[in-house]
Short mmCIF file of N, CA and C in Angstrom, two decimals:
data_model
loop_
_atom_site.label_atom_id
_atom_site.label_comp_id
_atom_site.label_asym_id
_atom_site.label_seq_id
_atom_site.Cartn_x
_atom_site.Cartn_y
_atom_site.Cartn_z
N ALA A 30 75.36 -84.48 -80.19
CA ALA A 30 74.54 -84.11 -81.33
C ALA A 30 74.90 -84.96 -82.55
N LEU A 31 76.19 -85.25 -82.73
CA LEU A 31 76.60 -86.05 -83.88
C LEU A 31 76.08 -87.48 -83.76
N ALA A 32 76.12 -88.04 -82.56
CA ALA A 32 75.63 -89.41 -82.37
C ALA A 32 74.14 -89.50 -82.66
N THR A 33 73.37 -88.51 -82.21
CA THR A 33 71.93 -88.50 -82.48
C THR A 33 71.67 -88.35 -83.97
N ALA A 34 72.41 -87.47 -84.63
CA ALA A 34 72.23 -87.27 -86.06
C ALA A 34 72.56 -88.56 -86.83
N LEU A 35 73.62 -89.24 -86.45
CA LEU A 35 73.98 -90.49 -87.12
C LEU A 35 72.94 -91.58 -86.86
N LEU A 36 72.42 -91.63 -85.63
CA LEU A 36 71.35 -92.60 -85.34
C LEU A 36 70.15 -92.36 -86.24
N LEU A 37 69.74 -91.10 -86.36
CA LEU A 37 68.58 -90.77 -87.19
C LEU A 37 68.85 -91.02 -88.67
N LEU A 38 70.05 -90.68 -89.13
CA LEU A 38 70.41 -90.90 -90.53
C LEU A 38 70.40 -92.39 -90.87
N LEU A 39 71.07 -93.18 -90.05
CA LEU A 39 71.13 -94.61 -90.33
C LEU A 39 69.78 -95.29 -90.10
N PHE A 40 68.98 -94.75 -89.20
CA PHE A 40 67.62 -95.28 -89.05
C PHE A 40 66.84 -95.08 -90.34
N GLY A 41 66.93 -93.88 -90.90
CA GLY A 41 66.24 -93.62 -92.17
C GLY A 41 66.73 -94.52 -93.28
N LEU A 42 68.06 -94.71 -93.36
CA LEU A 42 68.63 -95.55 -94.42
C LEU A 42 68.26 -97.02 -94.26
N SER A 43 68.02 -97.46 -93.04
CA SER A 43 67.67 -98.87 -92.84
C SER A 43 66.16 -99.08 -92.80
N ALA A 44 65.40 -98.10 -92.32
CA ALA A 44 63.95 -98.27 -92.19
C ALA A 44 63.24 -98.19 -93.53
N ILE A 45 63.73 -97.38 -94.45
CA ILE A 45 63.06 -97.25 -95.75
C ILE A 45 63.07 -98.57 -96.51
N PRO A 46 64.23 -99.22 -96.73
CA PRO A 46 64.17 -100.51 -97.44
C PRO A 46 63.49 -101.61 -96.61
N PHE A 47 63.57 -101.53 -95.28
CA PHE A 47 62.88 -102.50 -94.42
C PHE A 47 61.38 -102.43 -94.66
N ASN A 48 60.82 -101.22 -94.61
CA ASN A 48 59.39 -101.06 -94.82
C ASN A 48 58.99 -101.35 -96.26
N TYR A 49 59.84 -101.00 -97.20
CA TYR A 49 59.55 -101.28 -98.61
C TYR A 49 59.48 -102.79 -98.83
N ALA A 50 60.42 -103.52 -98.25
CA ALA A 50 60.40 -104.99 -98.40
C ALA A 50 59.16 -105.58 -97.76
N LEU A 51 58.78 -105.07 -96.59
CA LEU A 51 57.57 -105.59 -95.93
C LEU A 51 56.31 -105.25 -96.72
N SER A 52 56.33 -104.18 -97.49
CA SER A 52 55.13 -103.78 -98.23
C SER A 52 54.74 -104.82 -99.29
N PHE A 53 55.67 -105.68 -99.69
CA PHE A 53 55.35 -106.72 -100.66
C PHE A 53 54.40 -107.78 -100.09
N LEU A 54 54.24 -107.79 -98.77
CA LEU A 54 53.34 -108.76 -98.14
C LEU A 54 51.88 -108.37 -98.27
N PHE A 55 51.61 -107.15 -98.76
CA PHE A 55 50.25 -106.63 -98.78
C PHE A 55 49.80 -106.34 -100.21
N ASP A 56 48.51 -106.54 -100.44
CA ASP A 56 47.92 -106.20 -101.73
C ASP A 56 47.27 -104.82 -101.70
N ASN A 57 46.80 -104.42 -100.55
CA ASN A 57 46.10 -103.16 -100.39
C ASN A 57 47.03 -102.15 -99.70
N HIS A 58 47.20 -100.98 -100.31
CA HIS A 58 48.14 -100.01 -99.73
C HIS A 58 47.65 -99.45 -98.40
N ASN A 59 46.34 -99.38 -98.19
CA ASN A 59 45.82 -98.88 -96.91
C ASN A 59 46.16 -99.83 -95.77
N SER A 60 45.94 -101.11 -95.98
CA SER A 60 46.27 -102.08 -94.92
C SER A 60 47.77 -102.17 -94.73
N ALA A 61 48.54 -101.96 -95.77
CA ALA A 61 50.00 -101.98 -95.65
C ALA A 61 50.47 -100.83 -94.76
N GLN A 62 49.95 -99.64 -94.99
CA GLN A 62 50.35 -98.48 -94.20
C GLN A 62 50.05 -98.67 -92.72
N ILE A 63 48.85 -99.14 -92.43
CA ILE A 63 48.45 -99.34 -91.04
C ILE A 63 49.27 -100.45 -90.40
N SER A 64 49.46 -101.53 -91.12
CA SER A 64 50.23 -102.66 -90.58
C SER A 64 51.68 -102.28 -90.34
N LEU A 65 52.28 -101.54 -91.26
CA LEU A 65 53.67 -101.13 -91.09
C LEU A 65 53.81 -100.15 -89.93
N LEU A 66 52.82 -99.32 -89.74
CA LEU A 66 52.83 -98.43 -88.58
C LEU A 66 52.82 -99.23 -87.29
N VAL A 67 51.98 -100.25 -87.23
CA VAL A 67 51.90 -101.10 -86.03
C VAL A 67 53.20 -101.87 -85.83
N ILE A 68 53.77 -102.40 -86.90
CA ILE A 68 55.03 -103.14 -86.80
C ILE A 68 56.14 -102.23 -86.29
N ASN A 69 56.24 -101.03 -86.84
CA ASN A 69 57.29 -100.10 -86.42
C ASN A 69 57.10 -99.64 -84.99
N PHE A 70 55.86 -99.37 -84.59
CA PHE A 70 55.60 -98.97 -83.22
C PHE A 70 55.92 -100.11 -82.26
N THR A 71 55.52 -101.32 -82.64
CA THR A 71 55.75 -102.48 -81.78
C THR A 71 57.24 -102.77 -81.63
N THR A 72 57.96 -102.76 -82.73
CA THR A 72 59.39 -103.09 -82.65
C THR A 72 60.22 -101.92 -82.13
N GLY A 73 59.74 -100.71 -82.32
CA GLY A 73 60.51 -99.56 -81.88
C GLY A 73 60.27 -99.17 -80.44
N PHE A 74 59.04 -99.09 -80.04
CA PHE A 74 58.73 -98.62 -78.70
C PHE A 74 58.45 -99.77 -77.74
N ILE A 75 57.52 -100.62 -78.10
CA ILE A 75 57.11 -101.69 -77.19
C ILE A 75 58.25 -102.68 -76.95
N ALA A 76 58.94 -103.09 -78.00
CA ALA A 76 60.03 -104.05 -77.83
C ALA A 76 61.18 -103.44 -77.02
N THR A 77 61.47 -102.18 -77.25
CA THR A 77 62.54 -101.52 -76.49
C THR A 77 62.19 -101.44 -75.01
N MET A 78 60.96 -101.04 -74.73
CA MET A 78 60.53 -100.96 -73.32
C MET A 78 60.44 -102.35 -72.69
N ALA A 79 59.98 -103.32 -73.45
CA ALA A 79 59.88 -104.68 -72.93
C ALA A 79 61.27 -105.20 -72.55
N PHE A 80 62.26 -104.94 -73.41
CA PHE A 80 63.62 -105.40 -73.09
C PHE A 80 64.14 -104.72 -71.83
N VAL A 81 63.94 -103.41 -71.71
CA VAL A 81 64.44 -102.69 -70.54
C VAL A 81 63.79 -103.23 -69.28
N ILE A 82 62.50 -103.44 -69.32
CA ILE A 82 61.79 -103.94 -68.14
C ILE A 82 62.21 -105.38 -67.82
N MET A 83 62.23 -106.24 -68.84
CA MET A 83 62.58 -107.64 -68.61
C MET A 83 64.03 -107.79 -68.16
N ASP A 84 64.91 -106.93 -68.67
CA ASP A 84 66.32 -107.01 -68.31
C ASP A 84 66.55 -106.57 -66.86
N SER A 85 65.66 -105.78 -66.32
CA SER A 85 65.82 -105.32 -64.94
C SER A 85 65.24 -106.29 -63.91
N ILE A 86 64.52 -107.32 -64.37
CA ILE A 86 63.95 -108.32 -63.47
C ILE A 86 64.79 -109.59 -63.58
N ASN A 87 65.30 -110.07 -62.46
CA ASN A 87 66.22 -111.22 -62.48
C ASN A 87 65.61 -112.45 -63.14
N SER A 88 64.34 -112.72 -62.89
CA SER A 88 63.73 -113.94 -63.43
C SER A 88 63.50 -113.89 -64.94
N THR A 89 63.57 -112.71 -65.56
CA THR A 89 63.33 -112.61 -67.00
C THR A 89 64.54 -112.12 -67.79
N LYS A 90 65.69 -112.00 -67.13
CA LYS A 90 66.90 -111.53 -67.82
C LYS A 90 67.29 -112.44 -68.99
N GLU A 91 67.23 -113.73 -68.79
CA GLU A 91 67.64 -114.67 -69.84
C GLU A 91 66.71 -114.57 -71.05
N LEU A 92 65.42 -114.48 -70.80
CA LEU A 92 64.46 -114.33 -71.90
C LEU A 92 64.68 -113.01 -72.61
N ALA A 93 64.95 -111.96 -71.87
CA ALA A 93 65.21 -110.64 -72.47
C ALA A 93 66.41 -110.70 -73.39
N THR A 94 67.45 -111.38 -72.97
CA THR A 94 68.66 -111.51 -73.79
C THR A 94 68.36 -112.28 -75.08
N SER A 95 67.55 -113.32 -74.98
CA SER A 95 67.18 -114.10 -76.17
C SER A 95 66.31 -113.28 -77.12
N LEU A 96 65.33 -112.57 -76.58
CA LEU A 96 64.45 -111.76 -77.41
C LEU A 96 65.20 -110.61 -78.07
N ARG A 97 66.19 -110.09 -77.40
CA ARG A 97 66.96 -108.98 -77.96
C ARG A 97 67.61 -109.36 -79.28
N LEU A 98 68.04 -110.61 -79.39
CA LEU A 98 68.65 -111.08 -80.64
C LEU A 98 67.66 -110.98 -81.80
N VAL A 99 66.39 -111.22 -81.53
CA VAL A 99 65.35 -111.09 -82.55
C VAL A 99 65.07 -109.61 -82.80
N PHE A 100 64.96 -108.83 -81.73
CA PHE A 100 64.64 -107.41 -81.85
C PHE A 100 65.69 -106.65 -82.65
N LEU A 101 66.94 -107.08 -82.59
CA LEU A 101 68.03 -106.39 -83.28
C LEU A 101 67.87 -106.41 -84.80
N CYS A 102 67.00 -107.25 -85.31
CA CYS A 102 66.75 -107.31 -86.76
C CYS A 102 65.86 -106.16 -87.24
N PHE A 103 65.32 -105.38 -86.33
CA PHE A 103 64.37 -104.33 -86.68
C PHE A 103 65.01 -102.95 -86.47
N PRO A 104 65.06 -102.13 -87.51
CA PRO A 104 65.65 -100.79 -87.38
C PRO A 104 65.00 -99.93 -86.28
N PRO A 105 63.68 -99.97 -86.08
CA PRO A 105 63.12 -99.14 -85.00
C PRO A 105 63.64 -99.53 -83.61
N TYR A 106 63.88 -100.82 -83.41
CA TYR A 106 64.44 -101.25 -82.11
C TYR A 106 65.85 -100.70 -81.93
N ASN A 107 66.64 -100.75 -82.98
CA ASN A 107 68.02 -100.25 -82.89
C ASN A 107 68.05 -98.75 -82.62
N LEU A 108 67.13 -98.01 -83.22
CA LEU A 108 67.05 -96.58 -82.94
C LEU A 108 66.69 -96.35 -81.48
N GLY A 109 65.68 -97.05 -80.98
CA GLY A 109 65.27 -96.90 -79.59
C GLY A 109 66.37 -97.28 -78.63
N GLU A 110 67.05 -98.39 -78.90
CA GLU A 110 68.14 -98.81 -78.03
C GLU A 110 69.29 -97.81 -78.06
N GLY A 111 69.60 -97.30 -79.24
CA GLY A 111 70.67 -96.31 -79.35
C GLY A 111 70.35 -95.03 -78.58
N LEU A 112 69.11 -94.56 -78.69
CA LEU A 112 68.72 -93.35 -77.96
C LEU A 112 68.72 -93.57 -76.46
N LEU A 113 68.25 -94.74 -76.02
CA LEU A 113 68.28 -95.03 -74.58
C LEU A 113 69.71 -95.12 -74.06
N ARG A 114 70.58 -95.79 -74.80
CA ARG A 114 71.98 -95.90 -74.38
C ARG A 114 72.67 -94.54 -74.38
N LEU A 115 72.33 -93.71 -75.36
CA LEU A 115 72.92 -92.38 -75.43
C LEU A 115 72.51 -91.54 -74.23
N SER A 116 71.24 -91.59 -73.87
CA SER A 116 70.79 -90.82 -72.70
C SER A 116 71.38 -91.38 -71.41
N ALA A 117 71.50 -92.70 -71.32
CA ALA A 117 72.12 -93.31 -70.13
C ALA A 117 73.59 -92.91 -70.02
N SER A 118 74.28 -92.83 -71.15
CA SER A 118 75.69 -92.43 -71.11
C SER A 118 75.85 -90.97 -70.69
N PHE A 119 74.90 -90.14 -71.05
CA PHE A 119 74.94 -88.74 -70.62
C PHE A 119 74.84 -88.65 -69.10
N PHE A 120 73.90 -89.40 -68.53
CA PHE A 120 73.73 -89.37 -67.09
C PHE A 120 74.90 -90.04 -66.37
N THR A 121 75.46 -91.06 -66.98
CA THR A 121 76.64 -91.70 -66.39
C THR A 121 77.80 -90.72 -66.34
N GLY A 122 77.97 -89.97 -67.41
CA GLY A 122 79.04 -88.98 -67.44
C GLY A 122 78.78 -87.80 -66.53
N THR A 123 77.54 -87.35 -66.48
CA THR A 123 77.21 -86.17 -65.68
C THR A 123 77.16 -86.47 -64.19
N ILE A 124 76.44 -87.50 -63.81
CA ILE A 124 76.23 -87.80 -62.40
C ILE A 124 77.42 -88.52 -61.78
N LEU A 125 77.90 -89.54 -62.46
CA LEU A 125 78.99 -90.34 -61.91
C LEU A 125 80.37 -89.79 -62.26
N GLY A 126 80.41 -88.89 -63.22
CA GLY A 126 81.69 -88.29 -63.59
C GLY A 126 82.58 -89.22 -64.38
N LYS A 127 82.02 -90.29 -64.94
CA LYS A 127 82.83 -91.23 -65.72
C LYS A 127 82.94 -90.75 -67.16
N ASP A 128 84.09 -91.05 -67.76
CA ASP A 128 84.30 -90.71 -69.17
C ASP A 128 83.71 -91.83 -70.02
N VAL A 129 82.74 -91.50 -70.85
CA VAL A 129 82.05 -92.50 -71.67
C VAL A 129 82.29 -92.19 -73.15
N ASN A 130 82.74 -93.19 -73.90
CA ASN A 130 82.88 -93.06 -75.34
C ASN A 130 81.52 -93.34 -75.97
N ILE A 131 80.84 -92.30 -76.42
CA ILE A 131 79.47 -92.51 -76.93
C ILE A 131 79.44 -93.30 -78.22
N PHE A 132 80.55 -93.37 -78.95
CA PHE A 132 80.59 -94.17 -80.17
C PHE A 132 81.09 -95.58 -79.92
N GLY A 133 81.26 -95.96 -78.66
CA GLY A 133 81.65 -97.33 -78.32
C GLY A 133 80.51 -98.30 -78.61
N TRP A 134 80.85 -99.55 -78.74
CA TRP A 134 79.86 -100.59 -79.07
C TRP A 134 78.72 -100.62 -78.04
N GLY A 135 79.02 -100.39 -76.80
CA GLY A 135 78.01 -100.45 -75.75
C GLY A 135 77.11 -99.25 -75.66
N VAL A 136 77.39 -98.21 -76.43
CA VAL A 136 76.52 -97.02 -76.40
C VAL A 136 75.80 -96.95 -77.75
N VAL A 137 76.28 -96.15 -78.68
CA VAL A 137 75.60 -96.07 -79.98
C VAL A 137 76.35 -96.78 -81.10
N GLY A 138 77.55 -97.24 -80.84
CA GLY A 138 78.32 -97.93 -81.88
C GLY A 138 77.62 -99.18 -82.39
N GLY A 139 77.09 -99.99 -81.47
CA GLY A 139 76.39 -101.22 -81.87
C GLY A 139 75.17 -100.94 -82.72
N PRO A 140 74.24 -100.10 -82.24
CA PRO A 140 73.07 -99.79 -83.07
C PRO A 140 73.43 -99.14 -84.41
N LEU A 141 74.48 -98.31 -84.44
CA LEU A 141 74.88 -97.70 -85.71
C LEU A 141 75.36 -98.74 -86.70
N VAL A 142 76.21 -99.64 -86.25
CA VAL A 142 76.73 -100.69 -87.14
C VAL A 142 75.60 -101.60 -87.60
N LEU A 143 74.72 -101.99 -86.68
CA LEU A 143 73.61 -102.87 -87.05
C LEU A 143 72.68 -102.21 -88.06
N MET A 144 72.38 -100.94 -87.87
CA MET A 144 71.51 -100.26 -88.84
C MET A 144 72.19 -100.09 -90.19
N ALA A 145 73.50 -99.92 -90.22
CA ALA A 145 74.22 -99.84 -91.49
C ALA A 145 74.16 -101.18 -92.22
N VAL A 146 74.35 -102.27 -91.48
CA VAL A 146 74.26 -103.62 -92.07
C VAL A 146 72.83 -103.88 -92.54
N GLU A 147 71.85 -103.50 -91.72
CA GLU A 147 70.45 -103.71 -92.09
C GLU A 147 70.08 -102.88 -93.33
N ALA A 148 70.63 -101.68 -93.45
CA ALA A 148 70.35 -100.86 -94.63
C ALA A 148 70.77 -101.59 -95.90
N VAL A 149 71.95 -102.17 -95.88
CA VAL A 149 72.45 -102.90 -97.05
C VAL A 149 71.63 -104.18 -97.26
N ALA A 150 71.38 -104.91 -96.19
CA ALA A 150 70.65 -106.19 -96.31
C ALA A 150 69.21 -105.99 -96.78
N TYR A 151 68.51 -105.04 -96.19
CA TYR A 151 67.13 -104.80 -96.60
C TYR A 151 67.04 -104.18 -97.99
N LEU A 152 68.05 -103.38 -98.38
CA LEU A 152 68.08 -102.87 -99.74
C LEU A 152 68.29 -104.01 -100.74
N ALA A 153 69.18 -104.93 -100.41
CA ALA A 153 69.41 -106.09 -101.29
C ALA A 153 68.13 -106.93 -101.39
N LEU A 154 67.46 -107.13 -100.27
CA LEU A 154 66.21 -107.89 -100.28
C LEU A 154 65.15 -107.19 -101.12
N THR A 155 65.05 -105.88 -100.98
CA THR A 155 64.08 -105.12 -101.75
C THR A 155 64.39 -105.19 -103.24
N LEU A 156 65.64 -105.05 -103.61
CA LEU A 156 66.02 -105.14 -105.02
C LEU A 156 65.74 -106.54 -105.57
N MET A 157 65.98 -107.56 -104.76
CA MET A 157 65.67 -108.91 -105.20
C MET A 157 64.17 -109.08 -105.41
N LEU A 158 63.37 -108.52 -104.53
CA LEU A 158 61.92 -108.63 -104.67
C LEU A 158 61.41 -107.87 -105.88
N GLU A 159 62.11 -106.82 -106.26
CA GLU A 159 61.70 -106.01 -107.41
C GLU A 159 62.16 -106.57 -108.76
N THR A 160 63.11 -107.46 -108.76
CA THR A 160 63.65 -107.94 -110.03
C THR A 160 62.71 -108.96 -110.67
N LYS A 161 62.92 -109.17 -111.94
CA LYS A 161 62.10 -110.14 -112.67
C LYS A 161 62.36 -111.56 -112.19
N MET A 162 63.56 -111.82 -111.69
CA MET A 162 63.87 -113.15 -111.20
C MET A 162 62.94 -113.53 -110.05
N ALA A 163 62.75 -112.63 -109.14
CA ALA A 163 61.86 -112.90 -108.01
C ALA A 163 60.42 -113.03 -108.49
N ARG A 164 60.04 -112.20 -109.45
CA ARG A 164 58.68 -112.29 -109.99
C ARG A 164 58.47 -113.61 -110.73
N ARG A 165 59.50 -114.07 -111.43
CA ARG A 165 59.38 -115.36 -112.13
C ARG A 165 59.19 -116.50 -111.13
N LEU A 166 59.92 -116.44 -110.03
CA LEU A 166 59.76 -117.45 -108.99
C LEU A 166 58.34 -117.40 -108.43
N SER A 167 57.84 -116.21 -108.18
CA SER A 167 56.47 -116.06 -107.68
C SER A 167 55.46 -116.57 -108.69
N ASP A 168 55.66 -116.25 -109.97
CA ASP A 168 54.75 -116.73 -111.02
C ASP A 168 54.79 -118.25 -111.13
N ALA A 169 55.99 -118.82 -110.98
CA ALA A 169 56.10 -120.28 -111.05
C ALA A 169 55.36 -120.93 -109.88
N LEU A 170 55.49 -120.37 -108.69
CA LEU A 170 54.76 -120.90 -107.54
C LEU A 170 53.25 -120.75 -107.72
N ASP A 171 52.83 -119.62 -108.27
CA ASP A 171 51.40 -119.41 -108.53
C ASP A 171 50.88 -120.40 -109.56
N SER A 172 51.68 -120.67 -110.60
CA SER A 172 51.22 -121.61 -111.62
C SER A 172 51.14 -123.03 -111.06
N LEU A 173 52.05 -123.36 -110.13
CA LEU A 173 51.95 -124.67 -109.49
C LEU A 173 50.68 -124.79 -108.66
N ARG A 174 50.37 -123.73 -107.93
CA ARG A 174 49.14 -123.73 -107.14
C ARG A 174 47.92 -123.80 -108.03
N THR A 175 47.93 -123.05 -109.12
CA THR A 175 46.80 -123.04 -110.05
C THR A 175 46.64 -124.40 -110.70
N ALA A 176 47.76 -124.99 -111.11
CA ALA A 176 47.70 -126.31 -111.74
C ALA A 176 47.16 -127.33 -110.75
N SER A 177 47.59 -127.25 -109.52
CA SER A 177 47.10 -128.17 -108.51
C SER A 177 45.61 -127.96 -108.27
N PHE A 178 45.16 -126.70 -108.24
CA PHE A 178 43.75 -126.40 -108.02
C PHE A 178 42.91 -126.91 -109.17
N PHE A 179 43.35 -126.63 -110.43
CA PHE A 179 42.59 -127.09 -111.58
C PHE A 179 42.67 -128.59 -111.73
N GLY A 180 43.75 -129.18 -111.26
CA GLY A 180 43.84 -130.64 -111.26
C GLY A 180 42.76 -131.24 -110.37
N GLU A 181 42.51 -130.61 -109.24
CA GLU A 181 41.43 -131.05 -108.36
C GLU A 181 40.09 -130.90 -109.05
N LEU A 182 39.89 -129.80 -109.79
CA LEU A 182 38.63 -129.60 -110.49
C LEU A 182 38.46 -130.63 -111.59
N ASP A 183 39.55 -130.96 -112.30
CA ASP A 183 39.47 -131.95 -113.36
C ASP A 183 39.08 -133.31 -112.80
N ARG A 184 39.62 -133.66 -111.63
CA ARG A 184 39.26 -134.95 -111.04
C ARG A 184 37.80 -135.00 -110.64
N THR A 185 37.25 -133.90 -110.17
CA THR A 185 35.84 -133.89 -109.78
C THR A 185 34.97 -133.94 -111.02
N ALA A 186 35.48 -133.43 -112.16
CA ALA A 186 34.71 -133.48 -113.39
C ALA A 186 34.63 -134.92 -113.92
N GLU A 187 35.58 -135.76 -113.54
CA GLU A 187 35.58 -137.13 -114.01
C GLU A 187 34.62 -138.02 -113.23
N LEU A 188 34.08 -137.52 -112.14
CA LEU A 188 33.13 -138.31 -111.36
C LEU A 188 31.87 -138.53 -112.17
N PRO A 189 31.27 -139.70 -112.03
CA PRO A 189 30.03 -139.95 -112.78
C PRO A 189 28.94 -138.99 -112.31
N MET A 190 28.20 -138.46 -113.26
CA MET A 190 27.13 -137.54 -112.95
C MET A 190 25.80 -138.20 -113.22
N ARG A 191 24.85 -137.89 -112.37
CA ARG A 191 23.50 -138.41 -112.59
C ARG A 191 22.84 -137.55 -113.65
N THR A 192 22.06 -138.18 -114.46
CA THR A 192 21.40 -137.47 -115.53
C THR A 192 19.89 -137.41 -115.32
N GLY A 193 19.50 -136.94 -114.19
CA GLY A 193 18.07 -136.75 -113.94
C GLY A 193 17.40 -138.05 -113.54
N GLY A 194 16.12 -137.99 -113.27
CA GLY A 194 15.36 -139.17 -112.88
C GLY A 194 15.54 -139.50 -111.41
N ALA A 195 14.82 -140.43 -110.94
CA ALA A 195 14.86 -140.85 -109.54
C ALA A 195 16.09 -141.69 -109.33
N PRO A 196 16.65 -141.70 -108.13
CA PRO A 196 17.85 -142.51 -107.89
C PRO A 196 17.57 -143.99 -107.92
#
């Protein structure tokens, strides 16, 4: 029960700043909500199941291992992996009679540590995106784009224009 509670707690602490940081990619809150739902479902359920399936097939084990490194950056994947490992450890202990440390790195220890690190990292990213420094950088990039766009318009204005009459 404690391992599940910690998984859920750290998932909440890492998923909130993760989703908040991703929300800066959207201008419309409706599209942001739907997109974040799809991202969380994809990284939490589909990626977890894809890894389990690919890891069980010999020809795709190497790819599964490589993709897992990417998946570990997403809090929903870590929650899914932690819950799967926790349930597997229960059956290992019950059926095989082996003593399993559920807080070991190979069970829920890894996902817990990763979600704690992600909570801090995504919170730092979110705070950076919210500060005026990040906004100044964004405004500077926008002004460069605008200057470049208007520079193109100024050059087209310099082209000779016909003033009526037949060519």
